[in-house]
Amino acid sequence: MPSSISAFEGTCVSIPCRFDFPDELRPAVVHGVWYFNSPYPKNYPPVVFKSRTQVVHESFQGRSRLLGDLGLRNCTLLLSNVSPELGGKYYFRGDLGGYNQYTFSEHSVLDIINTPNIVVPPEVVAGTEVEVSCMVPDNCPELRPELSWLGHEGLGEPAVLGRLREDEGTWVQVSLLHFVPTREANGHRLGCQASFPNTTLQFEGYASLDVKYPPVIVEMNSSVEAIEGSHVSLLCGADSNPPPLLTWMRDGTVLREAVAESLLLELEEVTPAEDGVYACLAENAYGQDNRTVGLSVMYAPWKPTVNGTMVAVEGETVSILCSTQSNPDPILTIFKEKQILATVIYESELQLELPAVSPEDDGEYWCVAENQYGQRATAFNLSVEFAPVLLLESHCAAARDTVQCLCVVKSNPEPSVAFELPSRNVTVNESERGFVYSERSGLVLTSILTLRGQAQAPPRVICTARNLYGAKSLELPFQGAHRLMWAKIGPVGAVVAFAILIAIVCYITQTRRKKNVTESPSFSAGDSPAVLFSSDFRISGAPEKYESERRLGSERRLLGLRGEPPELDLSYSHSDLGKRPTKDSYTLTEELAEYAEIRVK
């Protein structure tokens, strides 16, 4: 008999059974007994079927009968309307009479089922054809099952349907389904239904497809922009079966990895050094996938670097390169003294070309880089070397008994300056500190030659400036001839000349006054009192001291606080002639006369 056999609940099952005994026994009648769950009669097991008496256990009444002919050594048993309590071990005992009785140790296990058996291959790989079978027992001669597939839409149609005999003599009904699974079929619930015609019996079974497939990255950041110092999270998620090994890499270096459906890469306080391309690799036993994401770290420009010639000779071409690094690229500007010389937008380098440089190009320059995140600048100096140039400020001038000569030279590098006095065959250079004083401001050198006791007859002075690019000479002009004249007259002569000038002015003023009084029709001898001048005004009985104090006060009013004569406008126009002078003008004229008299005395 088969070691195991199964049947759907409510159907029947035929347990095929054959036995044998020695031919020399030749029994007249062969009897047999089927026991349930025990082969030993002394244990009083439930009797399923007994050919001698037809007495059976109540559980099997009306449900069991023998299909085989015991005389032909066929002990096949049929059980009808099986229920779960009938599931168990079934033993057969042959009875040939007398002591010729024997219980066979071989037995059959009956399994009462409610679902079809769906057989799925142990490995289902996406893209590879697979065969899935539905198998149900077909051991009931009274009821034959019919099979159908559930949820197979999009997978395929059943290819084979038939009844198969198993090795131990049992029968199964089989339906095969062939299809090529995809990754979308993973987890798909596939069903099989067994039904029995002319009954209400239906049994369904389901199986979920475990489709293996390589990873596909389904979730990842797009390009990421982050400000320097901020926090960045990069996410990579993959779909695969089994779960993939996820790895974050940059430039071939593994940053993080784990077996998971998604993996997060955390970057704290990102720097420009972390700018670049990050790769996520997902792999399992069936394949791999990878994707990349670009991280752009935004930051202010770095301090610009300047490369190029910083020393040039007048007339040469100078090329200066200013470069920096930032994200986004900056606006680069080179300027000098607030004047823009060159600029570029969204470039990391700026080239400044100065063809035929001149001394005016010498000085400090600035290279400024800026974007929306900040600004940085670098200063650099361009030194233009050129031959000396004598400036127009160079001259000689006399002051009292001293002559000073200024030689103003513009050159680079600093020149040596010498003063030559041809009439005396003498050359004085900067090393003679007693006569020459030099001072440099930027590219301008001022050398001062001082000659004492030379104011009466100043000599010719020639200034010569020299450096490695050439020499320049200039005879220094003598400026301020009127000053020389005053120096010769001296302070006493100046006072005398000034007093004479004041006297002349007073005389002209008196003359005009008398003429106006005489010619004016509005004046008569009897109508107007005599006009008194300040020089004729006296107080009766006043001492002489008062008179001197009055004159001294007039002088002080004219001299002012500094004790110098005031600036006077002594010019007259023709329209002023004939006008009647006012009392104030008389008084002023009189005081001027007194001042002149005092100064002469």
Coordinates of C-alpha atoms in Angstrom, one line a residue:
M1 CA 0.0 0.0 0.0
P2 CA 1.2 3.6 -0.4
S3 CA 2.9 5.1 2.6
S4 CA 0.7 8.2 2.3
I5 CA -2.4 9.2 0.4
S6 CA -4.6 12.3 0.5
A7 CA -8.1 13.2 -0.2
F8 CA -10.3 16.4 -0.2
E9 CA -12.7 16.6 2.7
G10 CA -16.2 15.3 1.7
T11 CA -14.9 13.2 -1.2
C12 CA -13.8 9.6 -1.2
V13 CA -10.4 7.9 -1.3
S14 CA -9.3 4.5 -2.5
I15 CA -6.3 3.1 -0.6
P16 CA -4.7 0.6 -3.0
C17 CA -3.5 -2.6 -1.2
R18 CA -2.0 -5.9 -2.1
F19 CA -0.7 -8.6 0.1
D20 CA 0.8 -12.1 -0.3
F21 CA 1.1 -15.4 1.6
P22 CA 2.9 -18.7 1.0
D23 CA 1.3 -20.8 -1.7
E24 CA 1.6 -24.0 0.4
L25 CA -1.0 -22.7 2.8
R26 CA -3.8 -22.9 0.3
P27 CA -6.6 -21.5 2.6
A28 CA -10.2 -22.2 1.8
V29 CA -11.3 -18.7 2.6
V30 CA -9.2 -15.5 3.0
H31 CA -10.4 -12.9 5.4
G32 CA -9.0 -9.5 6.2
V33 CA -9.3 -6.7 8.7
W34 CA -8.4 -2.9 8.4
Y35 CA -7.4 -1.2 11.7
F36 CA -7.1 2.5 12.4
N37 CA -4.0 3.9 14.1
S38 CA -2.8 0.6 15.6
P39 CA -1.8 -2.8 14.1
Y40 CA -2.3 -4.9 17.3
P41 CA -5.7 -6.4 18.0
K42 CA -4.9 -6.7 21.7
N43 CA -4.9 -2.9 21.8
Y44 CA -8.5 -2.9 20.5
P45 CA -7.9 -0.4 17.8
P46 CA -11.0 1.0 15.9
V47 CA -12.0 -1.5 13.1
V48 CA -12.4 0.2 9.8
F49 CA -13.5 -2.9 7.9
K50 CA -13.8 -6.6 8.8
S51 CA -14.8 -9.2 6.2
R52 CA -15.9 -11.9 8.8
T53 CA -18.5 -10.0 10.7
Q54 CA -19.0 -6.6 9.0
V55 CA -18.7 -5.0 12.4
V56 CA -16.9 -1.7 12.3
H57 CA -16.3 1.3 14.5
E58 CA -19.0 3.8 14.6
S59 CA -16.9 6.4 12.8
F60 CA -16.6 4.2 9.8
Q61 CA -20.2 2.9 9.6
G62 CA -21.5 3.4 6.1
R63 CA -18.1 4.9 5.0
S64 CA -15.9 1.9 4.4
R65 CA -16.0 -1.0 2.0
L66 CA -13.5 -3.3 0.4
L67 CA -12.9 -2.8 -3.3
G68 CA -10.4 -5.6 -3.7
D69 CA -10.9 -9.4 -3.8
L70 CA -9.0 -10.9 -0.8
G71 CA -8.9 -14.3 -2.6
L72 CA -6.9 -12.6 -5.3
R73 CA -4.8 -11.0 -2.6
N74 CA -6.2 -7.5 -3.2
C75 CA -7.0 -5.6 -0.1
T76 CA -7.9 -2.2 -1.6
L77 CA -10.1 -0.1 0.8
L78 CA -12.6 2.6 -0.2
L79 CA -13.5 5.3 2.3
S80 CA -16.4 7.6 1.4
N81 CA -17.4 11.1 2.7
V82 CA -14.1 11.5 4.4
S83 CA -13.7 14.0 7.2
P84 CA -10.7 15.3 9.2
E85 CA -11.2 12.8 12.0
L86 CA -10.5 10.0 9.5
G87 CA -7.1 11.2 8.9
G88 CA -4.4 8.9 10.3
K89 CA -2.7 5.5 9.9
Y90 CA -4.4 2.5 8.3
Y91 CA -3.2 -1.1 8.9
F92 CA -4.2 -4.3 7.1
R93 CA -4.4 -7.8 8.9
G94 CA -4.7 -11.0 6.8
D95 CA -6.7 -13.9 8.3
L96 CA -6.3 -17.3 6.6
G97 CA -7.8 -19.2 9.5
G98 CA -6.3 -20.8 12.6
Y99 CA -3.0 -19.4 13.5
N100 CA -2.3 -18.1 10.0
Q101 CA -3.1 -14.5 10.9
Y102 CA -0.7 -11.6 10.3
T103 CA -0.8 -7.8 10.7
F104 CA 1.5 -6.1 8.2
S105 CA 3.7 -3.4 9.6
E106 CA 3.5 -1.5 6.4
H107 CA 0.7 1.1 6.7
S108 CA -0.8 4.0 4.8
V109 CA -1.2 7.6 6.2
L110 CA -4.4 9.3 5.1
D111 CA -4.3 13.1 4.9
I112 CA -7.5 15.0 4.6
I113 CA -6.9 18.3 2.7
N114 CA -8.8 21.4 1.7
T115 CA -6.5 23.1 -0.7
P116 CA -4.8 22.2 -4.0
N117 CA -1.0 21.9 -3.9
I118 CA 0.8 24.6 -6.0
V119 CA 4.4 23.7 -6.8
V120 CA 6.6 26.6 -7.6
P121 CA 10.3 26.0 -8.5
P122 CA 12.7 26.9 -5.7
E123 CA 14.2 29.8 -7.7
V124 CA 12.2 32.0 -10.0
V125 CA 14.4 34.5 -11.8
A126 CA 13.0 37.5 -13.7
G127 CA 13.5 37.0 -17.5
T128 CA 13.8 33.2 -17.2
E129 CA 10.9 30.9 -18.2
V130 CA 9.4 29.1 -15.3
E131 CA 6.9 26.2 -14.8
V132 CA 4.4 26.3 -12.0
S133 CA 2.1 23.2 -11.4
C134 CA -1.1 22.6 -9.6
M135 CA -1.5 19.1 -8.2
V136 CA -4.6 17.5 -6.5
P137 CA -5.2 13.9 -5.5
D138 CA -7.3 11.9 -7.8
N139 CA -7.9 8.6 -5.8
C140 CA -11.7 8.7 -5.6
P141 CA -13.2 6.6 -8.4
E142 CA -16.6 8.2 -7.8
L143 CA -15.5 11.9 -8.1
R144 CA -13.0 13.3 -10.6
P145 CA -11.6 16.8 -9.9
E146 CA -11.3 19.6 -12.5
L147 CA -8.6 22.2 -12.2
S148 CA -8.5 25.9 -13.2
W149 CA -6.0 28.7 -12.5
L150 CA -6.7 31.9 -10.6
G151 CA -4.8 35.2 -11.1
H152 CA -2.7 34.0 -14.0
E153 CA -3.8 36.9 -16.3
G154 CA -0.7 38.4 -17.9
L155 CA 1.4 35.4 -17.0
G156 CA 0.3 32.8 -19.5
E157 CA -2.2 30.1 -20.3
P158 CA -2.2 26.6 -18.8
A159 CA -0.1 24.4 -21.1
V160 CA -0.7 20.8 -19.8
L161 CA -3.6 19.2 -18.1
G162 CA -3.6 15.5 -17.2
R163 CA -3.9 12.6 -14.8
L164 CA -0.6 11.1 -13.5
R165 CA 0.1 7.9 -11.6
E166 CA 2.5 8.2 -8.8
D167 CA 5.2 5.7 -7.9
E168 CA 3.2 4.1 -5.1
G169 CA 0.1 3.6 -7.2
T170 CA -1.7 6.8 -6.2
W171 CA -3.1 9.2 -8.8
V172 CA -2.9 13.0 -9.1
Q173 CA -4.5 15.5 -11.4
V174 CA -1.9 18.1 -12.7
S175 CA -2.2 21.4 -14.4
L176 CA 1.0 23.2 -15.6
L177 CA 1.5 27.0 -16.2
H178 CA 4.5 28.3 -18.2
F179 CA 5.5 32.0 -18.2
V180 CA 8.4 34.4 -18.1
P181 CA 8.2 36.4 -14.9
T182 CA 9.2 40.0 -14.6
R183 CA 10.2 42.0 -11.5
E184 CA 6.7 43.2 -11.3
A185 CA 5.5 39.6 -10.8
N186 CA 7.4 39.4 -7.5
G187 CA 4.9 38.8 -4.7
H188 CA 2.1 38.0 -7.2
R189 CA -0.6 35.7 -5.7
L190 CA -1.3 32.8 -8.1
G191 CA -4.2 30.5 -7.4
C192 CA -5.5 27.1 -8.4
Q193 CA -9.1 25.8 -8.0
A194 CA -10.2 22.2 -7.8
S195 CA -13.9 21.5 -8.3
F196 CA -16.0 18.3 -8.6
P197 CA -18.8 18.2 -11.2
N198 CA -22.3 17.7 -10.0
T199 CA -21.3 18.7 -6.5
T200 CA -20.8 22.0 -4.6
L201 CA -17.3 21.0 -3.6
Q202 CA -14.7 23.6 -4.5
F203 CA -11.2 23.9 -3.1
E204 CA -8.7 26.8 -3.8
G205 CA -5.0 27.2 -3.1
Y206 CA -2.7 30.1 -3.5
A207 CA 1.0 30.7 -3.7
S208 CA 3.0 34.0 -3.8
L209 CA 5.7 34.2 -6.5
D210 CA 9.2 34.9 -5.1
V211 CA 10.8 36.4 -8.2
K212 CA 14.5 37.1 -8.0
Y213 CA 15.8 40.1 -9.9
P214 CA 18.8 42.4 -10.0
P215 CA 18.7 45.8 -8.3
V216 CA 17.3 48.9 -9.9
I217 CA 18.0 52.2 -8.2
V218 CA 14.6 53.9 -8.0
E219 CA 15.2 56.7 -5.5
M220 CA 18.0 59.2 -5.5
N221 CA 18.7 62.9 -5.1
S222 CA 18.9 65.0 -8.2
S223 CA 21.8 67.5 -8.4
V224 CA 22.3 69.0 -5.0
E225 CA 23.4 72.6 -4.2
A226 CA 24.5 73.4 -0.7
I227 CA 26.2 76.4 0.9
E228 CA 29.5 75.9 2.5
G229 CA 29.1 74.8 6.2
S230 CA 25.6 73.4 5.7
H231 CA 24.3 69.9 6.3
V232 CA 23.7 67.6 3.3
S233 CA 21.8 64.3 3.1
L234 CA 22.1 62.1 0.0
L235 CA 19.5 59.3 -0.3
C236 CA 19.8 56.1 -2.5
G237 CA 17.0 53.6 -2.7
A238 CA 17.0 50.4 -4.8
D239 CA 14.4 47.8 -5.7
S240 CA 15.7 44.2 -5.9
N241 CA 15.1 40.7 -4.7
P242 CA 16.9 39.7 -2.5
P243 CA 17.7 43.1 -0.9
P244 CA 20.8 44.7 -2.4
L245 CA 24.1 45.8 -0.9
L246 CA 24.0 49.6 -1.2
T247 CA 27.3 51.4 -1.3
W248 CA 28.0 55.2 -1.4
M249 CA 31.3 56.0 -3.1
R250 CA 33.3 59.0 -4.2
D251 CA 36.4 58.8 -6.4
G252 CA 36.6 55.1 -5.8
T253 CA 36.5 55.5 -2.0
V254 CA 33.7 53.7 -0.1
L255 CA 32.0 56.2 2.2
R256 CA 29.2 54.0 3.5
E257 CA 27.6 50.6 2.7
A258 CA 24.8 48.4 4.1
V259 CA 22.4 45.6 3.0
A260 CA 19.2 47.6 2.8
E261 CA 16.5 48.9 0.5
S262 CA 17.7 52.5 1.0
L263 CA 20.9 54.1 2.4
L264 CA 21.4 57.7 3.6
L265 CA 24.7 59.5 3.4
E266 CA 25.0 62.3 5.8
L267 CA 27.6 65.1 5.2
E268 CA 28.1 67.5 8.1
E269 CA 29.4 71.1 7.5
V270 CA 30.3 70.5 3.8
T271 CA 33.4 72.2 2.4
P272 CA 34.5 72.9 -1.1
A273 CA 36.7 69.8 -0.9
E274 CA 33.5 67.7 -0.8
D275 CA 32.2 69.2 -4.0
G276 CA 32.0 66.6 -6.7
V277 CA 30.2 63.5 -8.0
Y278 CA 28.9 60.8 -5.6
A279 CA 28.0 57.3 -6.9
C280 CA 25.5 54.8 -5.4
L281 CA 26.1 51.2 -6.3
A282 CA 23.4 48.5 -5.7
E283 CA 24.2 44.8 -6.2
N284 CA 23.0 41.3 -5.4
A285 CA 23.5 37.8 -6.7
Y286 CA 21.5 38.6 -9.9
G287 CA 23.1 41.8 -11.0
Q288 CA 23.9 45.4 -10.1
D289 CA 22.9 49.0 -10.9
N290 CA 24.6 52.4 -10.2
R291 CA 23.7 56.0 -10.4
T292 CA 25.5 59.3 -9.7
V293 CA 24.6 62.6 -8.1
G294 CA 26.5 65.8 -8.3
L295 CA 27.0 67.9 -5.1
S296 CA 27.8 71.5 -5.8
V297 CA 29.1 73.4 -2.7
M298 CA 28.5 77.1 -3.0
Y299 CA 31.1 79.4 -1.4
A300 CA 32.6 82.8 -1.5
P301 CA 35.7 83.5 -3.6
W302 CA 39.1 82.6 -2.2
K303 CA 41.7 85.3 -1.9
P304 CA 42.8 86.0 -5.5
T305 CA 46.3 85.1 -6.5
V306 CA 48.3 87.3 -8.9
N307 CA 50.9 86.0 -11.2
G308 CA 52.9 88.1 -13.6
T309 CA 55.6 90.6 -14.0
M310 CA 55.6 93.1 -11.1
V311 CA 58.7 95.0 -12.3
A312 CA 58.9 96.4 -15.9
V313 CA 60.9 98.9 -17.8
E314 CA 59.1 101.8 -19.4
G315 CA 57.8 100.8 -22.9
E316 CA 57.6 97.1 -22.2
T317 CA 54.3 95.1 -22.3
V318 CA 53.1 93.8 -19.0
S319 CA 50.8 90.8 -18.6
I320 CA 49.2 90.2 -15.2
L321 CA 47.0 87.1 -14.4
C322 CA 44.6 87.3 -11.5
S323 CA 42.9 84.0 -10.5
T324 CA 40.6 82.7 -7.8
Q325 CA 38.3 79.9 -7.0
S326 CA 34.6 80.1 -6.0
N327 CA 31.2 78.6 -6.7
P328 CA 29.6 80.0 -8.7
D329 CA 32.4 81.6 -10.6
P330 CA 32.9 85.2 -9.5
I331 CA 33.0 88.6 -11.1
L332 CA 36.7 89.5 -11.3
T333 CA 37.8 93.1 -11.5
I334 CA 41.3 94.8 -11.6
F335 CA 41.4 98.5 -10.8
K336 CA 43.8 101.2 -9.8
E337 CA 42.9 104.2 -7.9
K338 CA 39.2 103.4 -8.2
Q339 CA 39.5 103.2 -12.0
I340 CA 38.4 99.9 -13.5
L341 CA 41.1 98.5 -15.9
A342 CA 39.6 95.1 -16.7
T343 CA 36.7 92.9 -15.6
V344 CA 35.1 89.6 -16.5
I345 CA 31.9 88.0 -15.4
Y346 CA 31.6 84.4 -14.2
E347 CA 35.2 83.6 -14.9
S348 CA 37.9 82.3 -12.5
E349 CA 40.8 84.1 -14.3
L350 CA 41.3 87.6 -15.5
Q351 CA 44.2 88.7 -17.7
L352 CA 45.4 92.4 -17.7
E353 CA 47.5 93.5 -20.6
L354 CA 49.4 96.8 -20.3
P355 CA 51.1 97.6 -23.6
A356 CA 54.1 100.0 -23.5
V357 CA 53.9 100.8 -19.8
S358 CA 54.7 104.3 -18.6
P359 CA 55.5 105.8 -15.3
E360 CA 51.8 106.6 -14.8
D361 CA 51.2 102.8 -14.7
D362 CA 53.4 102.5 -11.6
G363 CA 51.5 102.0 -8.4
E364 CA 49.2 99.8 -6.4
Y365 CA 46.5 97.7 -8.1
W366 CA 43.7 95.7 -6.7
C367 CA 42.2 92.4 -7.9
V368 CA 38.7 91.9 -6.5
A369 CA 36.6 88.7 -6.8
E370 CA 33.0 88.6 -5.7
N371 CA 29.8 86.6 -5.9
Q372 CA 26.6 86.4 -4.0
Y373 CA 28.3 84.7 -1.1
G374 CA 31.1 87.1 -0.5
Q375 CA 34.0 89.2 -1.7
R376 CA 37.8 88.9 -1.4
A377 CA 40.6 91.2 -2.7
T378 CA 44.3 91.1 -3.2
A379 CA 46.6 94.2 -3.6
F380 CA 49.7 94.1 -5.7
N381 CA 52.2 96.7 -6.9
L382 CA 53.6 97.3 -10.4
S383 CA 56.9 99.0 -10.5
V384 CA 57.8 100.7 -13.8
E385 CA 61.4 101.6 -14.1
F386 CA 62.4 104.6 -16.3
A387 CA 65.0 107.2 -16.8
P388 CA 65.0 110.4 -14.7
V389 CA 62.6 113.2 -15.7
L390 CA 63.2 116.7 -14.3
L391 CA 59.9 118.3 -13.3
L392 CA 58.9 122.0 -13.9
E393 CA 58.9 122.7 -10.1
S394 CA 62.8 122.7 -10.3
H395 CA 64.1 126.3 -9.7
C396 CA 66.3 128.5 -7.6
A397 CA 65.1 131.3 -5.3
A398 CA 66.7 133.9 -3.0
A399 CA 65.7 134.7 0.5
R400 CA 67.6 137.4 2.3
D401 CA 71.2 136.3 2.1
T402 CA 70.5 132.7 1.0
V403 CA 69.8 131.0 -2.3
Q404 CA 68.0 127.7 -2.4
C405 CA 67.8 125.5 -5.5
L406 CA 65.2 122.8 -5.8
C407 CA 65.8 119.9 -8.2
V408 CA 62.6 117.8 -8.5
V409 CA 63.1 114.5 -10.2
K410 CA 60.7 111.7 -11.1
S411 CA 62.4 108.3 -11.8
N412 CA 62.5 104.6 -10.9
P413 CA 64.8 103.4 -9.5
E414 CA 65.8 106.3 -7.3
P415 CA 68.4 108.5 -9.1
S416 CA 71.6 110.2 -7.9
V417 CA 71.3 114.0 -8.0
A418 CA 74.3 116.4 -8.4
F419 CA 74.3 120.2 -8.6
E420 CA 76.9 121.8 -10.8
L421 CA 78.0 125.5 -10.5
P422 CA 79.9 126.1 -13.8
S423 CA 81.1 129.6 -13.0
R424 CA 82.9 128.2 -10.0
N425 CA 83.8 124.8 -11.4
V426 CA 82.1 123.1 -8.4
T427 CA 79.8 120.0 -8.3
V428 CA 77.8 119.2 -5.2
N429 CA 76.1 115.8 -4.8
E430 CA 73.8 114.2 -2.2
S431 CA 76.6 112.9 -0.1
E432 CA 77.4 116.4 1.0
R433 CA 74.7 116.7 3.7
G434 CA 75.8 120.2 4.7
F435 CA 74.7 121.6 1.4
V436 CA 72.1 119.1 0.0
Y437 CA 69.0 117.7 1.6
S438 CA 67.0 115.0 -0.3
E439 CA 63.5 113.7 0.3
R440 CA 61.6 111.0 -1.7
S441 CA 57.8 110.7 -2.0
G442 CA 56.7 107.9 -4.2
L443 CA 58.6 108.2 -7.5
V444 CA 59.5 111.9 -6.9
L445 CA 62.8 112.8 -5.4
T446 CA 63.3 116.4 -4.2
S447 CA 66.9 117.6 -3.6
I448 CA 67.5 121.1 -2.1
L449 CA 70.8 122.9 -2.5
T450 CA 71.4 125.7 0.0
L451 CA 73.9 128.5 -0.8
R452 CA 74.5 131.1 1.9
G453 CA 75.8 134.6 1.2
Q454 CA 75.0 134.3 -2.5
A455 CA 71.8 136.5 -2.6
Q456 CA 73.7 139.5 -4.2
A457 CA 75.0 137.6 -7.2
P458 CA 73.4 134.1 -7.4
P459 CA 75.4 131.7 -9.6
R460 CA 74.2 129.5 -12.4
V461 CA 73.1 126.1 -11.1
I462 CA 72.7 122.9 -13.3
C463 CA 70.9 119.9 -11.8
T464 CA 71.8 116.4 -13.2
A465 CA 69.8 113.3 -12.3
R466 CA 71.1 109.8 -13.2
N467 CA 70.0 106.2 -12.9
L468 CA 70.8 103.0 -14.8
Y469 CA 68.3 104.0 -17.6
G470 CA 69.9 107.4 -18.4
A471 CA 70.7 110.9 -17.2
K472 CA 68.9 114.3 -17.4
S473 CA 70.3 117.8 -16.8
L474 CA 68.6 121.1 -16.4
E475 CA 69.9 124.6 -15.7
L476 CA 67.6 125.8 -12.9
P477 CA 65.8 129.0 -13.6
F478 CA 66.0 131.8 -10.9
Q479 CA 62.5 132.7 -9.8
G480 CA 61.2 135.7 -7.7
A481 CA 63.3 138.6 -9.1
H482 CA 61.1 141.2 -7.2
R483 CA 62.0 139.4 -4.0
L484 CA 65.7 139.8 -4.8
M485 CA 65.1 143.6 -5.3
W486 CA 63.5 143.9 -1.8
A487 CA 66.3 141.9 -0.4
K488 CA 68.8 144.4 -1.8
I489 CA 66.9 147.5 -0.6
G490 CA 66.5 146.2 2.9
P491 CA 63.9 146.9 5.6
V492 CA 64.8 150.6 6.2
G493 CA 64.6 151.4 2.5
A494 CA 61.2 149.7 2.3
V495 CA 59.8 151.9 5.1
V496 CA 61.0 155.1 3.4
A497 CA 59.5 154.1 0.0
F498 CA 56.2 153.3 1.7
A499 CA 56.1 156.7 3.5
I500 CA 56.8 158.5 0.2
L501 CA 53.9 156.7 -1.4
I502 CA 51.5 157.6 1.4
A503 CA 52.6 161.3 1.1
I504 CA 51.8 161.3 -2.6
V505 CA 48.4 159.9 -2.0
C506 CA 47.6 162.4 0.7
Y507 CA 48.7 165.3 -1.6
I508 CA 46.4 164.1 -4.4
T509 CA 43.5 163.7 -2.0
Q510 CA 43.9 167.3 -0.6
T511 CA 44.0 168.8 -4.0
R512 CA 40.8 167.1 -5.2
R513 CA 39.0 168.1 -2.0
K514 CA 39.8 171.8 -2.4
K515 CA 38.9 171.7 -6.0
N516 CA 35.5 170.2 -5.3
V517 CA 34.7 172.7 -2.6
T518 CA 35.5 175.6 -4.8
E519 CA 33.5 174.4 -7.8
S520 CA 30.4 173.2 -5.9
P521 CA 27.4 175.5 -6.4
S522 CA 25.8 174.3 -3.2
F523 CA 28.4 175.8 -1.0
S524 CA 28.7 179.5 0.0
A525 CA 30.9 181.3 2.5
G526 CA 27.9 182.5 4.6
D527 CA 25.8 179.4 4.5
S528 CA 28.1 176.7 5.8
P529 CA 30.6 176.6 8.6
A530 CA 34.2 176.1 8.0
V531 CA 35.3 172.5 7.4
L532 CA 37.6 171.3 10.1
F533 CA 40.3 168.7 9.3
S534 CA 41.5 166.2 11.8
S535 CA 44.9 167.8 11.7
D536 CA 43.4 171.1 12.9
F537 CA 41.2 169.7 15.6
R538 CA 42.4 170.6 19.1
I539 CA 40.9 170.7 22.6
S540 CA 41.5 174.0 24.4
G541 CA 43.8 173.6 27.3
A542 CA 44.7 170.0 26.5
P543 CA 48.1 169.0 27.5
E544 CA 50.7 168.0 24.9
K545 CA 50.5 164.4 26.2
Y546 CA 47.0 164.1 24.9
E547 CA 48.1 165.2 21.5
S548 CA 50.7 162.5 21.2
E549 CA 48.3 159.9 22.5
R550 CA 45.7 160.9 19.9
R551 CA 48.2 160.6 17.1
L552 CA 49.5 157.2 18.5
G553 CA 45.9 156.0 18.6
S554 CA 45.3 157.0 15.0
E555 CA 48.5 155.1 14.0
R556 CA 47.3 152.0 15.9
R557 CA 44.0 152.1 14.2
L558 CA 45.7 152.1 10.9
L559 CA 48.3 149.5 11.8
G560 CA 45.7 147.1 13.2
L561 CA 46.5 144.3 15.7
R562 CA 49.5 143.1 13.8
G563 CA 51.2 146.5 13.6
E564 CA 51.4 146.5 9.7
P565 CA 49.9 149.0 7.3
P566 CA 46.5 148.0 6.0
E567 CA 45.8 147.2 2.4
L568 CA 44.5 150.4 0.8
D569 CA 42.8 150.8 -2.5
L570 CA 44.4 154.0 -3.8
S571 CA 42.9 153.9 -7.3
Y572 CA 40.5 156.5 -8.6
S573 CA 38.3 156.6 -11.6
H574 CA 37.4 159.7 -13.7
S575 CA 33.9 159.5 -12.4
D576 CA 35.2 160.0 -8.8
L577 CA 36.6 163.4 -9.7
G578 CA 34.4 166.3 -8.7
K579 CA 32.4 164.3 -6.2
R580 CA 31.9 165.8 -2.8
P581 CA 33.9 163.9 -0.3
T582 CA 32.2 162.9 3.0
K583 CA 33.3 163.7 6.5
D584 CA 34.6 160.2 6.9
S585 CA 36.8 160.5 3.9
Y586 CA 38.3 163.8 5.2
T587 CA 39.0 162.2 8.5
L588 CA 40.6 159.1 6.9
T589 CA 42.7 161.3 4.7
E590 CA 43.9 163.3 7.6
E591 CA 44.8 160.2 9.5
L592 CA 46.7 158.9 6.6
A593 CA 48.7 162.1 6.5
E594 CA 49.4 161.8 10.2
Y595 CA 50.5 158.1 9.7
A596 CA 52.8 159.1 7.0
E597 CA 54.3 161.8 9.0
I598 CA 54.9 159.5 12.0
R599 CA 56.5 156.8 9.8
V600 CA 58.9 159.4 8.2
K601 CA 59.9 160.8 11.5

